[in-house]
PDB file of C-alpha atoms in Angstrom:
ATOM      1  CA  MET A   9      14.846   3.319 -36.232  1.00 44.00           C
ATOM      2  CA  THR A  10      16.644   6.403 -36.812  1.00 45.00           C
ATOM      3  CA  THR A  11      16.445   9.218 -34.708  1.00 44.00           C
ATOM      4  CA  ALA A  12      14.000  11.166 -37.222  1.00 48.00           C
ATOM      5  CA  ASP A  13      11.303   9.209 -35.690  1.00 49.00           C
ATOM      6  CA  LEU A  14      12.325  10.412 -31.873  1.00 51.00           C
ATOM      7  CA  ASP A  15      10.640  12.995 -31.100  1.00 50.00           C
ATOM      8  CA  PRO A  16      12.260  15.372 -29.596  1.00 53.00           C
ATOM      9  CA  PHE A  17      15.742  14.230 -30.448  1.00 57.00           C
ATOM     10  CA  ASP A  18      18.313  14.888 -32.956  1.00 65.00           C
ATOM     11  CA  ALA A  19      22.291  11.616 -33.090  1.00 66.00           C
ATOM     12  CA  ASP A  20      24.339  14.921 -30.458  1.00 76.00           C
ATOM     13  CA  ASP A  21      21.261  15.167 -28.294  1.00 91.00           C
ATOM     14  CA  LEU A  22      20.374  11.129 -28.346  1.00 93.00           C
ATOM     15  CA  GLY A  23      24.184  10.635 -27.277  1.00 94.00           C
ATOM     16  CA  ALA A  24      23.720  13.048 -25.037  1.00 95.00           C
ATOM     17  CA  PHE A  25      20.776  11.607 -23.803  1.00 96.00           C
ATOM     18  CA  VAL A  26      22.144   8.242 -23.319  1.00 96.00           C
ATOM     19  CA  ALA A  27      25.448   9.017 -21.914  1.00 96.00           C
ATOM     20  CA  GLU A  28      24.047  11.239 -19.291  1.00 96.00           C
ATOM     21  CA  ASN A  29      21.591   8.662 -18.208  1.00 96.00           C
ATOM     22  CA  LEU A  30      24.213   6.492 -17.965  1.00 94.00           C
ATOM     23  CA  ASP A  31      25.956   8.171 -15.794  1.00 94.00           C
ATOM     24  CA  ARG A  32      22.534   7.684 -13.392  1.00 95.00           C
ATOM     25  CA  TYR A  33      22.716   4.351 -13.425  1.00 95.00           C
ATOM     26  CA  ALA A  34      24.387   3.958 -10.462  1.00 91.00           C
ATOM     27  CA  GLU A  35      21.986   5.181  -8.661  1.00 91.00           C
ATOM     28  CA  THR A  36      18.589   3.094  -9.767  1.00 90.00           C
ATOM     29  CA  GLN A  37      18.118  -0.535  -7.927  1.00 84.00           C
ATOM     30  CA  GLY A  38      18.784  -1.644 -11.822  1.00 83.00           C
ATOM     31  CA  ILE A  39      21.232  -5.519 -12.219  1.00 88.00           C
ATOM     32  CA  LEU A  40      23.978  -3.629 -12.327  1.00 90.00           C
ATOM     33  CA  PRO A  41      26.415  -4.050 -15.528  1.00 94.00           C
ATOM     34  CA  ALA A  42      29.258  -5.582 -13.440  1.00 93.00           C
ATOM     35  CA  GLU A  43      26.977  -8.650 -12.173  1.00 94.00           C
ATOM     36  CA  LEU A  44      25.921  -8.858 -15.885  1.00 95.00           C
ATOM     37  CA  GLU A  45      28.917  -8.845 -17.379  1.00 96.00           C
ATOM     38  CA  ALA A  46      30.174 -11.636 -15.272  1.00 96.00           C
ATOM     39  CA  TYR A  47      27.305 -13.931 -15.621  1.00 96.00           C
ATOM     40  CA  GLY A  48      27.916 -13.570 -20.026  1.00 96.00           C
ATOM     41  CA  GLU A  49      31.359 -14.073 -19.677  1.00 97.00           C
ATOM     42  CA  THR A  50      29.996 -17.887 -17.914  1.00 97.00           C
ATOM     43  CA  TYR A  51      27.588 -18.507 -19.798  1.00 97.00           C
ATOM     44  CA  ARG A  52      29.674 -17.847 -22.987  1.00 97.00           C
ATOM     45  CA  SER A  53      32.684 -19.728 -21.566  1.00 97.00           C
ATOM     46  CA  GLN A  54      30.068 -23.147 -20.409  1.00 97.00           C
ATOM     47  CA  GLY A  55      27.909 -22.617 -23.043  1.00 97.00           C
ATOM     48  CA  HIS A  56      24.797 -22.978 -20.537  1.00 98.00           C
ATOM     49  CA  LEU A  57      23.396 -21.479 -17.488  1.00 98.00           C
ATOM     50  CA  THR A  58      23.399 -24.342 -14.390  1.00 98.00           C
ATOM     51  CA  ARG A  59      20.374 -23.440 -12.742  1.00 97.00           C
ATOM     52  CA  GLU A  60      22.460 -22.056  -9.567  1.00 97.00           C
ATOM     53  CA  GLN A  61      23.304 -19.207 -12.351  1.00 97.00           C
ATOM     54  CA  LEU A  62      20.183 -18.174 -13.902  1.00 97.00           C
ATOM     55  CA  TYR A  63      18.700 -17.935  -9.927  1.00 96.00           C
ATOM     56  CA  GLU A  64      21.463 -15.204  -9.393  1.00 94.00           C
ATOM     57  CA  ILE A  65      20.255 -13.868 -12.587  1.00 94.00           C
ATOM     58  CA  ALA A  66      16.961 -13.892 -12.235  1.00 94.00           C
ATOM     59  CA  TYR A  67      17.344 -12.929  -8.067  1.00 93.00           C
ATOM     60  CA  GLU A  68      19.360  -9.662  -9.173  1.00 90.00           C
ATOM     61  CA  SER A  69      16.263  -9.106 -11.607  1.00 87.00           C
ATOM     62  CA  SER A  70      13.196  -9.546  -9.653  1.00 81.00           C
ATOM     63  CA  THR A  71      13.568 -10.595  -5.564  1.00 81.00           C
ATOM     64  CA  ARG A  72      10.749 -12.043  -5.379  1.00 82.00           C
ATOM     65  CA  SER A  73       9.636 -14.465  -8.320  1.00 80.00           C
ATOM     66  CA  ALA A  74      14.052 -15.419  -7.937  1.00 90.00           C
ATOM     67  CA  TYR A  75      12.527 -18.612  -6.408  1.00 93.00           C
ATOM     68  CA  HIS A  76      10.340 -20.185  -8.735  1.00 95.00           C
ATOM     69  CA  VAL A  77      13.862 -20.626 -10.992  1.00 96.00           C
ATOM     70  CA  GLU A  78      14.245 -22.779  -8.582  1.00 96.00           C
ATOM     71  CA  LYS A  79      11.698 -25.863 -10.246  1.00 97.00           C
ATOM     72  CA  ASN A  80      13.227 -26.139 -12.743  1.00 97.00           C
ATOM     73  CA  PRO A  81      15.114 -29.099 -13.098  1.00 98.00           C
ATOM     74  CA  GLY A  82      18.861 -28.413 -13.625  1.00 98.00           C
ATOM     75  CA  ALA A  83      19.690 -30.581 -17.268  1.00 98.00           C
ATOM     76  CA  ARG A  84      16.688 -27.888 -18.053  1.00 98.00           C
ATOM     77  CA  CYS A  85      18.118 -25.254 -17.350  1.00 98.00           C
ATOM     78  CA  ARG A  86      21.041 -26.283 -18.868  1.00 98.00           C
ATOM     79  CA  GLU A  87      19.813 -27.722 -22.566  1.00 98.00           C
ATOM     80  CA  VAL A  88      17.389 -24.446 -22.988  1.00 98.00           C
ATOM     81  CA  THR A  89      20.242 -21.580 -22.372  1.00 98.00           C
ATOM     82  CA  ARG A  90      22.946 -23.266 -24.945  1.00 98.00           C
ATOM     83  CA  ASN A  91      19.378 -23.410 -27.610  1.00 98.00           C
ATOM     84  CA  ALA A  92      19.424 -19.729 -26.360  1.00 97.00           C
ATOM     85  CA  ARG A  93      22.389 -19.382 -27.644  1.00 96.00           C
ATOM     86  CA  ALA A  94      22.126 -21.179 -31.063  1.00 95.00           C
ATOM     87  CA  VAL A  95      18.422 -20.128 -31.806  1.00 95.00           C
ATOM     88  CA  GLU A  96      17.897 -17.177 -34.459  1.00 92.00           C
ATOM     89  CA  GLY A  97      15.193 -14.746 -33.701  1.00 96.00           C
ATOM     90  CA  ASP A  98      14.785 -12.040 -30.566  1.00 97.00           C
ATOM     91  CA  PHE A  99      11.032 -13.934 -30.477  1.00 98.00           C
ATOM     92  CA  SER A 100      12.206 -17.409 -30.170  1.00 98.00           C
ATOM     93  CA  ALA A 101      15.201 -16.064 -27.844  1.00 97.00           C
ATOM     94  CA  ILE A 102      12.749 -14.766 -24.961  1.00 97.00           C
ATOM     95  CA  GLN A 103      10.039 -17.169 -25.849  1.00 97.00           C
ATOM     96  CA  LEU A 104      12.760 -20.347 -25.058  1.00 97.00           C
ATOM     97  CA  LEU A 105      13.310 -18.371 -21.838  1.00 97.00           C
ATOM     98  CA  THR A 106      10.534 -17.881 -20.824  1.00 96.00           C
ATOM     99  CA  GLY A 107       9.796 -22.143 -21.018  1.00 96.00           C
ATOM    100  CA  LEU A 108      11.500 -21.645 -17.731  1.00 97.00           C
ATOM    101  CA  SER A 109      10.032 -21.514 -14.255  1.00 96.00           C
ATOM    102  CA  GLY A 110      10.041 -17.738 -12.697  1.00 93.00           C
ATOM    103  CA  PHE A 111      11.430 -15.766 -16.479  1.00 94.00           C
ATOM    104  CA  LYS A 112       8.887 -13.042 -17.600  1.00 93.00           C
ATOM    105  CA  ALA A 113      10.331 -11.352 -20.416  1.00 94.00           C
ATOM    106  CA  ALA A 114      11.748  -9.013 -18.530  1.00 93.00           C
ATOM    107  CA  THR A 115      13.614 -11.444 -16.479  1.00 94.00           C
ATOM    108  CA  ALA A 116      15.199 -13.142 -19.954  1.00 96.00           C
ATOM    109  CA  SER A 117      16.180  -9.951 -20.834  1.00 97.00           C
ATOM    110  CA  CYS A 118      18.651 -10.255 -18.490  1.00 96.00           C
ATOM    111  CA  VAL A 119      20.463 -13.252 -19.854  1.00 97.00           C
ATOM    112  CA  LEU A 120      20.094 -12.121 -23.546  1.00 97.00           C
ATOM    113  CA  ALA A 121      22.067  -9.163 -22.544  1.00 97.00           C
ATOM    114  CA  ALA A 122      23.844 -10.735 -20.737  1.00 97.00           C
ATOM    115  CA  LEU A 123      25.023 -13.066 -24.176  1.00 96.00           C
ATOM    116  CA  ASP A 124      24.728 -10.801 -26.021  1.00 97.00           C
ATOM    117  CA  GLY A 125      25.384  -6.806 -24.772  1.00 97.00           C
ATOM    118  CA  ASP A 126      25.462  -5.617 -28.250  1.00 97.00           C
ATOM    119  CA  ARG A 127      23.041  -6.508 -29.602  1.00 97.00           C
ATOM    120  CA  HIS A 128      20.463  -7.080 -26.641  1.00 98.00           C
ATOM    121  CA  ALA A 129      19.098  -5.263 -23.428  1.00 98.00           C
ATOM    122  CA  VAL A 130      17.456  -5.086 -20.490  1.00 97.00           C
ATOM    123  CA  VAL A 131      14.010  -4.329 -20.630  1.00 96.00           C
ATOM    124  CA  ASP A 132      11.501  -4.038 -18.332  1.00 93.00           C
ATOM    125  CA  THR A 133       8.599  -1.345 -17.668  1.00 92.00           C
ATOM    126  CA  ARG A 134      10.755   1.732 -16.990  1.00 94.00           C
ATOM    127  CA  VAL A 135      12.303   0.670 -20.213  1.00 96.00           C
ATOM    128  CA  TRP A 136       8.442   1.483 -22.063  1.00 96.00           C
ATOM    129  CA  ALA A 137       8.098   4.686 -20.027  1.00 95.00           C
ATOM    130  CA  SER A 138      11.020   5.824 -21.437  1.00 96.00           C
ATOM    131  CA  LEU A 139      10.772   4.490 -24.682  1.00 97.00           C
ATOM    132  CA  GLU A 140       6.980   5.726 -24.431  1.00 95.00           C
ATOM    133  CA  ARG A 141       7.862   9.102 -23.856  1.00 94.00           C
ATOM    134  CA  LEU A 142      10.283   9.393 -26.784  1.00 94.00           C
ATOM    135  CA  GLY A 143       7.407   8.734 -29.491  1.00 94.00           C
ATOM    136  CA  ALA A 144       9.070   5.069 -30.086  1.00 95.00           C
ATOM    137  CA  VAL A 145       6.299   2.611 -27.933  1.00 96.00           C
ATOM    138  CA  ASP A 146       2.688   3.205 -28.231  1.00 92.00           C
ATOM    139  CA  GLY A 147       0.307   3.017 -24.376  1.00 90.00           C
ATOM    140  CA  ARG A 148       1.762   1.622 -21.213  1.00 87.00           C
ATOM    141  CA  LYS A 149       2.939  -1.084 -19.907  1.00 85.00           C
ATOM    142  CA  GLU A 150       3.218  -3.431 -16.994  1.00 83.00           C
ATOM    143  CA  SER A 151       3.859  -7.375 -18.325  1.00 85.00           C
ATOM    144  CA  PHE A 152       5.482  -8.041 -21.243  1.00 88.00           C
ATOM    145  CA  ASP A 153       5.989 -11.199 -23.083  1.00 94.00           C
ATOM    146  CA  ALA A 154       8.113 -11.651 -26.418  1.00 96.00           C
ATOM    147  CA  ALA A 155       7.001 -10.285 -28.663  1.00 96.00           C
ATOM    148  CA  ASP A 156       6.967  -6.675 -26.442  1.00 96.00           C
ATOM    149  CA  TYR A 157      10.597  -7.690 -26.410  1.00 96.00           C
ATOM    150  CA  VAL A 158      10.293  -6.733 -30.395  1.00 96.00           C
ATOM    151  CA  THR A 159       9.113  -4.174 -30.043  1.00 97.00           C
ATOM    152  CA  MET A 160      11.554  -2.485 -27.090  1.00 97.00           C
ATOM    153  CA  ILE A 161      14.464  -3.956 -28.302  1.00 98.00           C
ATOM    154  CA  GLU A 162      13.895  -2.885 -32.060  1.00 97.00           C
ATOM    155  CA  PRO A 163      14.341   1.493 -31.367  1.00 97.00           C
ATOM    156  CA  ILE A 164      17.190   0.438 -28.787  1.00 98.00           C
ATOM    157  CA  ARG A 165      19.368  -0.325 -31.560  1.00 98.00           C
ATOM    158  CA  GLY A 166      18.330   2.330 -33.477  1.00 97.00           C
ATOM    159  CA  ILE A 167      19.000   4.364 -30.388  1.00 97.00           C
ATOM    160  CA  ALA A 168      22.618   1.774 -30.330  1.00 97.00           C
ATOM    161  CA  ASP A 169      23.212   2.789 -33.748  1.00 97.00           C
ATOM    162  CA  GLU A 170      22.870   6.738 -34.723  1.00 95.00           C
ATOM    163  CA  THR A 171      24.380   7.046 -30.534  1.00 96.00           C
ATOM    164  CA  GLY A 172      27.886   4.243 -31.002  1.00 96.00           C
ATOM    165  CA  PHE A 173      26.254   2.752 -27.590  1.00 97.00           C
ATOM    166  CA  ARG A 174      25.456  -0.801 -27.133  1.00 98.00           C
ATOM    167  CA  ALA A 175      22.656  -1.655 -26.746  1.00 98.00           C
ATOM    168  CA  VAL A 176      22.533  -2.319 -23.165  1.00 98.00           C
ATOM    169  CA  ASP A 177      24.019   0.644 -22.048  1.00 98.00           C
ATOM    170  CA  VAL A 178      20.856   2.199 -24.208  1.00 98.00           C
ATOM    171  CA  GLY A 179      18.494   0.692 -22.304  1.00 97.00           C
ATOM    172  CA  TYR A 180      20.659   0.758 -18.640  1.00 97.00           C
ATOM    173  CA  ALA A 181      20.092   4.653 -20.147  1.00 97.00           C
ATOM    174  CA  LEU A 182      16.310   4.034 -20.787  1.00 97.00           C
ATOM    175  CA  PHE A 183      15.810   2.611 -17.114  1.00 96.00           C
ATOM    176  CA  ALA A 184      17.670   5.545 -15.891  1.00 96.00           C
ATOM    177  CA  SER A 185      15.584   8.025 -16.963  1.00 96.00           C
ATOM    178  CA  ASP A 186      12.402   7.302 -15.770  1.00 95.00           C
ATOM    179  CA  ALA A 187      13.551   6.640 -12.730  1.00 93.00           C
ATOM    180  CA  HIS A 188      14.790  10.192 -12.653  1.00 93.00           C
ATOM    181  CA  VAL A 189      11.311  11.584 -14.650  1.00 92.00           C
ATOM    182  CA  ARG A 190       8.631   9.533 -13.181  1.00 87.00           C
ATOM    183  CA  GLU A 191       6.626  10.894 -10.276  1.00 76.00           C
ATOM    184  CA  GLY A 192       4.513   8.928  -7.807  1.00 63.00           C
ATOM    185  CA  THR A 193       4.696   4.911  -7.599  1.00 58.00           C
ATOM    186  CA  LEU A 194       5.849   2.863 -10.476  1.00 57.00           C
ATOM    187  CA  HIS A 195       2.366   1.123 -11.070  1.00 48.00           C
TER     188      HIS A 195
END
């Protein structure tokens, strides 16, 4: 994807858009970038995440469904997160993580973004809505699966390539943009 594919932006405008909204991210209720990075450091050094660590990530991402993570056996959490590091392909990685209780695609994206913020981003309804406003995706979405993650991560990586920002930061900026411009409730 290039900036030519995004309706109202050229590369400079897109970079300014990301920078401005990245500054706004602190005003949102999104997952804290420093916390996500800390989970990533742990993930990379251990080679896996524990059930307790996954619960913490899920709680930061989706407080109301985090308790489902506790239904997963600890060994399964370690196995799945170890395998998610090794699998090739965005679809496969998200699909693998969503096999754990308490992990839909949006929450699973937090795990991948923690692991590799250069290639992955935290995605949700706000990110989709901002991508829709930019002309990068079509239609409204309120829930996501692995295929939807792939649909979102491709333009996010394109924006990252065009602007020099990391994919995770582009995701934060898209989230903050929607929080800034949306009128009314999210759903």
